[in-house]
Amino acid sequence: MNRFISQKKTLSRYIIKKYLSFLIVILLLFSLIRNISALLFFGSDNLNFSRILDAGTLITSDYENTDISGLADIDGWIEILDEKNRVIYTKGNVLDPHSEYTQNDLLEMNALGGFLGKTSLTVGGVLNLTYKGSVQDTPGYLATYTVFEREGQTLTGLVRFPAEKVSARFSFLNPGGELRTAMYQTGAALFAACTFVFLFFLLRYARAIRTHVAAPNETLVNGLREITSGNYGTRIRLNAEYEYREIEDSFNLLAEELMTATKERERLNRERRQLLSNIAHDLKTPITTLQGYAKALSDHVVKSPEQQDEYLSAIYRKSVHMTDLVNKLLEYSRLENDTYHLHPENTEFTEFVRTVIIDQYEAFENRRMELETEIPDSEICLSIDRTEIRRVLLNLLGNCIAHNPPGTSVRAVVRSDGHFCTFGL
């Protein structure tokens, strides 16, 4: 007994398995790309926002040599203020020039306050904030600040930039209380929603596979089972597209051809059985006659020599007839045998036909039938089995004699068109 029971393999299960494998690979690949992107853009110096927008990182006491190439890409610039908030130095393209600032001006330009004052959306404990520059009560330019000492003076450094050029995202790390509860609830809701969407599309995919692949395959398999069991009248309708239409047409055509061939084989079998029955019946009649004549002769019922000769002649004729019937039966048996083979020979057909007809002249004369021939003088060379073709010609001539009344005129015709040769009576 086999210890291992293999699960039945189906095309639909295979396709669903491949789909799930592909989906998992896509999700892993997306996660990998996302993490690598975060590492490259946010965890390295390729695009470190603190080096561009943070005044404390960007501006030092040597502010004249500050590299503002990254800041200039977002139309930003730097300004240096003295202790009275007067502008004593600028670098970059100043889009919003000021000679000095009040305390309120500086507070309004506070970048963090500007971002937090906008409409926000909290998702899973993450605060996503985006400013598009469409709110009128928001300043058009924001700034970050730093304070440093130079030559005994306390100076203020500003990094200014257009508000519409920057969006911000804030994350709360390990929050507590209601914020943690809200984060967990939001995360659970997101997980449930994603799971529902995933299962919904998975079920739709499985249903599509079932309808367009598994169901036609099942119909096809059932049709093949019917055909192999001998039910050649089976026809299938797959209700599918693409290659299944061709499969459906081919299957139905094959079933039709098998049914036709089966009917033809049954017809030939019926004819063979009928032929054997006729030969058996034809054999029974002369055998009965032979038994009667032989019994009469053995019991000395027939006294006169003339009657005895008549009985003996009848016995001879009946035995010849029985021999013909037996020979026919042997011929049919040989034709049905797989080992039977023809033995073709190159033969001059016109002379061959003349020889066969000459052998039957006496039989035609005895029936007072007139036999004429229309055979061309030119040679017609054929590759034939001389014995079998002779038997065919003799059978045709014998049937002509047996099934036509005395005095019938018979014409034997041989014709050839260069490709085919025909013999007719």
mmCIF file of C-alpha atoms in Angstrom, residues 93-347:
data_model
loop_
_atom_site.group_PDB
_atom_site.id
_atom_site.type_symbol
_atom_site.label_atom_id
_atom_site.label_comp_id
_atom_site.label_asym_id
_atom_site.label_seq_id
_atom_site.Cartn_x
_atom_site.Cartn_y
_atom_site.Cartn_z
ATOM 1 C CA ASN A 93 18.063 84.937 -4.304
ATOM 2 C CA VAL A 94 15.999 86.917 -1.790
ATOM 3 C CA LEU A 95 12.351 86.607 -2.819
ATOM 4 C CA ASP A 96 10.931 88.407 0.251
ATOM 5 C CA PRO A 97 13.375 91.211 1.136
ATOM 6 C CA HIS A 98 13.319 92.829 4.599
ATOM 7 C CA SER A 99 15.674 95.388 6.183
ATOM 8 C CA GLU A 100 14.643 94.333 9.668
ATOM 9 C CA TYR A 101 12.090 92.098 11.456
ATOM 10 C CA THR A 102 9.791 92.518 14.407
ATOM 11 C CA GLN A 103 9.243 89.777 16.952
ATOM 12 C CA ASN A 104 5.798 89.058 15.481
ATOM 13 C CA ASP A 105 7.301 88.711 11.989
ATOM 14 C CA LEU A 106 9.695 86.076 13.244
ATOM 15 C CA LEU A 107 6.957 84.195 15.072
ATOM 16 C CA GLU A 108 4.699 84.146 11.977
ATOM 17 C CA MET A 109 7.515 82.724 9.854
ATOM 18 C CA ASN A 110 8.174 79.866 12.299
ATOM 19 C CA ALA A 111 8.245 76.767 10.030
ATOM 20 C CA LEU A 112 7.084 74.240 12.629
ATOM 21 C CA GLY A 113 4.215 76.464 13.725
ATOM 22 C CA GLY A 114 3.258 77.038 10.095
ATOM 23 C CA PHE A 115 3.105 73.303 9.434
ATOM 24 C CA LEU A 116 1.193 72.444 12.584
ATOM 25 C CA GLY A 117 -1.362 75.142 11.882
ATOM 26 C CA LYS A 118 -2.593 73.375 8.759
ATOM 27 C CA THR A 119 -5.265 70.734 8.378
ATOM 28 C CA SER A 120 -3.855 67.349 9.331
ATOM 29 C CA LEU A 121 -4.838 63.674 9.058
ATOM 30 C CA THR A 122 -3.803 61.197 11.748
ATOM 31 C CA VAL A 123 -3.352 57.611 10.529
ATOM 32 C CA GLY A 124 -1.897 54.896 12.716
ATOM 33 C CA GLY A 125 -0.207 57.394 15.015
ATOM 34 C CA VAL A 126 1.471 59.190 12.108
ATOM 35 C CA LEU A 127 0.649 62.850 11.432
ATOM 36 C CA ASN A 128 0.828 63.631 7.698
ATOM 37 C CA LEU A 129 0.825 67.381 6.965
ATOM 38 C CA THR A 130 0.921 68.917 3.486
ATOM 39 C CA TYR A 131 0.888 72.648 2.646
ATOM 40 C CA LYS A 132 -0.056 73.654 -0.891
ATOM 41 C CA GLY A 133 0.059 77.442 -0.523
ATOM 42 C CA SER A 134 -3.667 77.844 -1.094
ATOM 43 C CA VAL A 135 -4.662 79.110 2.366
ATOM 44 C CA GLN A 136 -4.669 82.897 2.514
ATOM 45 C CA ASP A 137 -4.013 83.263 6.238
ATOM 46 C CA THR A 138 -0.745 81.319 5.960
ATOM 47 C CA PRO A 139 2.480 83.299 5.337
ATOM 48 C CA GLY A 140 4.001 82.752 1.912
ATOM 49 C CA TYR A 141 7.488 82.197 3.344
ATOM 50 C CA LEU A 142 8.601 80.163 6.339
ATOM 51 C CA ALA A 143 11.878 80.147 8.259
ATOM 52 C CA THR A 144 14.033 78.227 10.702
ATOM 53 C CA TYR A 145 16.300 79.997 13.230
ATOM 54 C CA THR A 146 19.619 79.669 14.955
ATOM 55 C CA VAL A 147 21.610 81.936 17.322
ATOM 56 C CA PHE A 148 25.406 82.091 17.358
ATOM 57 C CA GLU A 149 28.258 84.299 18.614
ATOM 58 C CA ARG A 150 30.679 86.137 16.386
ATOM 59 C CA GLU A 151 33.243 88.754 17.490
ATOM 60 C CA GLY A 152 31.408 89.316 20.755
ATOM 61 C CA GLN A 153 28.020 89.857 19.092
ATOM 62 C CA THR A 154 24.966 87.607 19.318
ATOM 63 C CA LEU A 155 23.626 87.083 15.800
ATOM 64 C CA THR A 156 20.532 85.339 14.496
ATOM 65 C CA GLY A 157 20.627 83.164 11.374
ATOM 66 C CA LEU A 158 17.470 82.634 9.278
ATOM 67 C CA VAL A 159 16.897 79.964 6.637
ATOM 68 C CA ARG A 160 13.937 81.167 4.586
ATOM 69 C CA PHE A 161 12.049 79.307 1.871
ATOM 70 C CA PRO A 162 8.647 79.407 0.135
ATOM 71 C CA ALA A 163 5.998 77.538 2.106
ATOM 72 C CA GLU A 164 4.572 76.003 -1.072
ATOM 73 C CA LYS A 165 7.891 74.231 -1.736
ATOM 74 C CA VAL A 166 7.858 72.072 1.406
ATOM 75 C CA SER A 167 5.533 69.489 2.940
ATOM 76 C CA ALA A 168 6.115 67.802 6.292
ATOM 77 C CA ARG A 169 5.395 64.476 7.943
ATOM 78 C CA PHE A 170 5.609 63.935 11.694
ATOM 79 C CA SER A 171 5.738 60.643 13.577
ATOM 80 C CA PHE A 172 4.871 60.051 17.220
ATOM 81 C CA LEU A 173 7.195 57.444 18.742
ATOM 82 C CA ASN A 174 5.851 55.203 21.516
ATOM 83 C CA PRO A 175 2.882 57.409 22.452
ATOM 84 C CA GLY A 176 0.750 56.632 25.485
ATOM 85 C CA GLY A 177 -2.800 57.113 26.678
ATOM 86 C CA GLU A 178 -5.534 57.947 24.196
ATOM 87 C CA LEU A 179 -3.056 58.480 21.385
ATOM 88 C CA ARG A 180 -1.802 54.903 21.688
ATOM 89 C CA THR A 181 -5.380 53.602 21.816
ATOM 90 C CA ALA A 182 -6.271 55.591 18.708
ATOM 91 C CA MET A 183 -3.150 54.321 16.990
ATOM 92 C CA TYR A 184 -4.022 50.678 17.740
ATOM 93 C CA GLN A 185 -7.636 51.155 16.673
ATOM 94 C CA THR A 186 -6.586 52.826 13.442
ATOM 95 C CA GLY A 187 -4.010 50.101 12.760
ATOM 96 C CA ALA A 188 -6.576 47.357 13.411
ATOM 97 C CA ALA A 189 -9.093 49.069 11.138
ATOM 98 C CA LEU A 190 -6.478 49.400 8.415
ATOM 99 C CA PHE A 191 -5.485 45.736 8.766
ATOM 100 C CA ALA A 192 -9.115 44.599 8.605
ATOM 101 C CA ALA A 193 -9.797 46.794 5.581
ATOM 102 C CA CYS A 194 -6.691 45.557 3.735
ATOM 103 C CA THR A 195 -7.552 41.948 4.594
ATOM 104 C CA PHE A 196 -11.091 42.405 3.315
ATOM 105 C CA VAL A 197 -9.919 43.980 0.066
ATOM 106 C CA PHE A 198 -7.305 41.247 -0.415
ATOM 107 C CA LEU A 199 -9.808 38.438 0.200
ATOM 108 C CA PHE A 200 -12.390 40.136 -2.024
ATOM 109 C CA PHE A 201 -10.074 40.300 -5.015
ATOM 110 C CA LEU A 202 -8.687 36.845 -4.279
ATOM 111 C CA LEU A 203 -12.196 35.361 -4.355
ATOM 112 C CA ARG A 204 -12.965 37.208 -7.578
ATOM 113 C CA TYR A 205 -9.775 35.848 -9.103
ATOM 114 C CA ALA A 206 -10.573 32.316 -7.917
ATOM 115 C CA ARG A 207 -14.111 32.578 -9.326
ATOM 116 C CA ALA A 208 -12.782 33.779 -12.668
ATOM 117 C CA ILE A 209 -10.319 30.879 -12.774
ATOM 118 C CA ARG A 210 -13.111 28.465 -11.877
ATOM 119 C CA THR A 211 -15.392 29.815 -14.604
ATOM 120 C CA HIS A 212 -12.898 30.193 -17.421
ATOM 121 C CA VAL A 213 -10.421 27.380 -16.712
ATOM 122 C CA ALA A 214 -11.538 24.774 -14.182
ATOM 123 C CA ALA A 215 -15.146 24.407 -15.421
ATOM 124 C CA PRO A 216 -14.173 23.911 -19.118
ATOM 125 C CA ASN A 217 -11.502 21.406 -18.069
ATOM 126 C CA GLU A 218 -14.008 19.466 -16.005
ATOM 127 C CA THR A 219 -16.460 19.400 -18.920
ATOM 128 C CA LEU A 220 -13.696 18.241 -21.252
ATOM 129 C CA VAL A 221 -12.590 15.459 -18.897
ATOM 130 C CA ASN A 222 -16.184 14.221 -18.502
ATOM 131 C CA GLY A 223 -16.576 14.234 -22.291
ATOM 132 C CA LEU A 224 -13.391 12.205 -22.733
ATOM 133 C CA ARG A 225 -14.624 9.686 -20.176
ATOM 134 C CA GLU A 226 -17.855 9.292 -22.118
ATOM 135 C CA ILE A 227 -15.939 8.800 -25.377
ATOM 136 C CA THR A 228 -13.596 6.203 -23.873
ATOM 137 C CA SER A 229 -16.623 4.311 -22.513
ATOM 138 C CA GLY A 230 -18.015 4.042 -26.066
ATOM 139 C CA ASN A 231 -20.636 6.798 -25.946
ATOM 140 C CA TYR A 232 -19.662 8.462 -29.243
ATOM 141 C CA GLY A 233 -22.832 10.548 -29.308
ATOM 142 C CA THR A 234 -21.385 12.805 -26.592
ATOM 143 C CA ARG A 235 -20.979 16.481 -27.513
ATOM 144 C CA ILE A 236 -19.492 19.165 -25.277
ATOM 145 C CA ARG A 237 -20.011 22.903 -24.890
ATOM 146 C CA LEU A 238 -17.222 24.536 -22.900
ATOM 147 C CA ASN A 239 -18.624 28.110 -22.753
ATOM 148 C CA ALA A 240 -15.067 29.460 -22.763
ATOM 149 C CA GLU A 241 -12.770 31.598 -24.865
ATOM 150 C CA TYR A 242 -9.383 31.405 -26.515
ATOM 151 C CA GLU A 243 -7.981 27.894 -27.121
ATOM 152 C CA TYR A 244 -11.035 26.224 -25.571
ATOM 153 C CA ARG A 245 -13.138 27.061 -28.628
ATOM 154 C CA GLU A 246 -10.731 25.155 -30.861
ATOM 155 C CA ILE A 247 -10.648 22.280 -28.367
ATOM 156 C CA GLU A 248 -14.453 22.176 -28.341
ATOM 157 C CA ASP A 249 -14.680 22.064 -32.151
ATOM 158 C CA SER A 250 -11.946 19.416 -32.407
ATOM 159 C CA PHE A 251 -13.550 17.248 -29.720
ATOM 160 C CA ASN A 252 -17.001 17.367 -31.323
ATOM 161 C CA LEU A 253 -15.521 16.651 -34.769
ATOM 162 C CA LEU A 254 -13.609 13.672 -33.379
ATOM 163 C CA ALA A 255 -16.732 12.359 -31.669
ATOM 164 C CA GLU A 256 -18.677 12.712 -34.915
ATOM 165 C CA GLU A 257 -16.015 10.819 -36.881
ATOM 166 C CA LEU A 258 -15.865 8.071 -34.254
ATOM 167 C CA MET A 259 -19.642 7.702 -34.310
ATOM 168 C CA THR A 260 -19.644 7.529 -38.115
ATOM 169 C CA ALA A 261 -16.848 4.948 -38.112
ATOM 170 C CA THR A 262 -18.676 2.921 -35.472
ATOM 171 C CA LYS A 263 -21.893 2.906 -37.492
ATOM 172 C CA GLU A 264 -19.956 1.861 -40.595
ATOM 173 C CA ARG A 265 -18.249 -0.950 -38.685
ATOM 174 C CA GLU A 266 -21.599 -2.132 -37.330
ATOM 175 C CA ARG A 267 -23.036 -2.092 -40.853
ATOM 176 C CA LEU A 268 -20.130 -4.179 -42.173
ATOM 177 C CA ASN A 269 -20.504 -6.607 -39.286
ATOM 178 C CA ARG A 270 -24.214 -6.981 -40.038
ATOM 179 C CA GLU A 271 -23.451 -7.626 -43.711
ATOM 180 C CA ARG A 272 -20.750 -10.142 -42.778
ATOM 181 C CA ARG A 273 -23.140 -11.975 -40.464
ATOM 182 C CA GLN A 274 -25.818 -11.889 -43.137
ATOM 183 C CA LEU A 275 -23.347 -13.225 -45.705
ATOM 184 C CA LEU A 276 -22.288 -16.062 -43.426
ATOM 185 C CA SER A 277 -25.935 -16.842 -42.725
ATOM 186 C CA ASN A 278 -26.707 -16.923 -46.453
ATOM 187 C CA ILE A 279 -23.733 -19.179 -47.178
ATOM 188 C CA ALA A 280 -24.760 -21.505 -44.335
ATOM 189 C CA HIS A 281 -28.290 -21.615 -45.745
ATOM 190 C CA ASP A 282 -26.969 -22.263 -49.249
ATOM 191 C CA LEU A 283 -24.802 -25.087 -47.926
ATOM 192 C CA LYS A 284 -27.698 -26.684 -46.052
ATOM 193 C CA THR A 285 -29.840 -27.139 -49.162
ATOM 194 C CA PRO A 286 -27.317 -29.121 -51.288
ATOM 195 C CA ILE A 287 -26.227 -31.123 -48.263
ATOM 196 C CA THR A 288 -29.821 -32.193 -47.662
ATOM 197 C CA THR A 289 -30.150 -33.116 -51.355
ATOM 198 C CA LEU A 290 -26.876 -35.063 -51.254
ATOM 199 C CA GLN A 291 -28.021 -36.957 -48.198
ATOM 200 C CA GLY A 292 -31.308 -37.874 -49.906
ATOM 201 C CA TYR A 293 -29.650 -39.029 -53.135
ATOM 202 C CA ALA A 294 -26.944 -40.966 -51.266
ATOM 203 C CA LYS A 295 -29.564 -42.624 -49.028
ATOM 204 C CA ALA A 296 -31.634 -43.649 -52.051
ATOM 205 C CA LEU A 297 -28.618 -45.135 -53.778
ATOM 206 C CA SER A 298 -27.359 -46.926 -50.651
ATOM 207 C CA ASP A 299 -30.804 -48.414 -49.949
ATOM 208 C CA HIS A 300 -31.112 -49.544 -53.608
ATOM 209 C CA VAL A 301 -34.318 -47.602 -53.951
ATOM 210 C CA VAL A 302 -33.296 -46.553 -57.461
ATOM 211 C CA LYS A 303 -33.191 -49.650 -59.643
ATOM 212 C CA SER A 304 -32.733 -48.414 -63.213
ATOM 213 C CA PRO A 305 -29.224 -47.437 -64.396
ATOM 214 C CA GLU A 306 -30.618 -44.254 -65.966
ATOM 215 C CA GLN A 307 -31.986 -43.010 -62.632
ATOM 216 C CA GLN A 308 -28.787 -43.986 -60.873
ATOM 217 C CA ASP A 309 -26.756 -41.959 -63.404
ATOM 218 C CA GLU A 310 -29.151 -39.049 -62.916
ATOM 219 C CA TYR A 311 -28.730 -39.208 -59.129
ATOM 220 C CA LEU A 312 -24.947 -39.415 -59.435
ATOM 221 C CA SER A 313 -24.910 -36.404 -61.765
ATOM 222 C CA ALA A 314 -27.040 -34.454 -59.295
ATOM 223 C CA ILE A 315 -24.673 -35.419 -56.472
ATOM 224 C CA TYR A 316 -21.725 -34.189 -58.554
ATOM 225 C CA ARG A 317 -23.412 -30.885 -59.406
ATOM 226 C CA LYS A 318 -24.394 -30.256 -55.801
ATOM 227 C CA SER A 319 -20.874 -31.067 -54.600
ATOM 228 C CA VAL A 320 -19.428 -28.607 -57.120
ATOM 229 C CA HIS A 321 -21.868 -25.965 -55.889
ATOM 230 C CA MET A 322 -20.879 -26.704 -52.280
ATOM 231 C CA THR A 323 -17.224 -26.411 -53.227
ATOM 232 C CA ASP A 324 -17.888 -22.948 -54.702
ATOM 233 C CA LEU A 325 -19.673 -21.860 -51.523
ATOM 234 C CA VAL A 326 -16.870 -23.145 -49.313
ATOM 235 C CA ASN A 327 -14.303 -21.359 -51.501
ATOM 236 C CA LYS A 328 -16.258 -18.124 -51.135
ATOM 237 C CA LEU A 329 -16.325 -18.567 -47.379
ATOM 238 C CA LEU A 330 -12.565 -19.123 -47.352
ATOM 239 C CA GLU A 331 -12.059 -16.007 -49.459
ATOM 240 C CA TYR A 332 -14.050 -13.847 -47.032
ATOM 241 C CA SER A 333 -12.137 -15.317 -44.104
ATOM 242 C CA ARG A 334 -8.828 -14.556 -45.776
ATOM 243 C CA LEU A 335 -9.832 -10.958 -46.479
ATOM 244 C CA GLU A 336 -10.622 -10.410 -42.796
ATOM 245 C CA ASN A 337 -7.308 -11.903 -41.708
ATOM 246 C CA ASP A 338 -4.568 -9.354 -40.909
ATOM 247 C CA THR A 339 -1.928 -11.685 -42.359
ATOM 248 C CA TYR A 340 -3.531 -11.623 -45.805
ATOM 249 C CA HIS A 341 -1.388 -9.829 -48.417
ATOM 250 C CA LEU A 342 -1.731 -9.221 -52.136
ATOM 251 C CA HIS A 343 1.053 -10.302 -54.486
ATOM 252 C CA PRO A 344 1.118 -7.782 -57.339
ATOM 253 C CA GLU A 345 2.809 -8.616 -60.650
ATOM 254 C CA ASN A 346 3.399 -6.524 -63.774
ATOM 255 C CA THR A 347 0.730 -7.744 -66.194
#
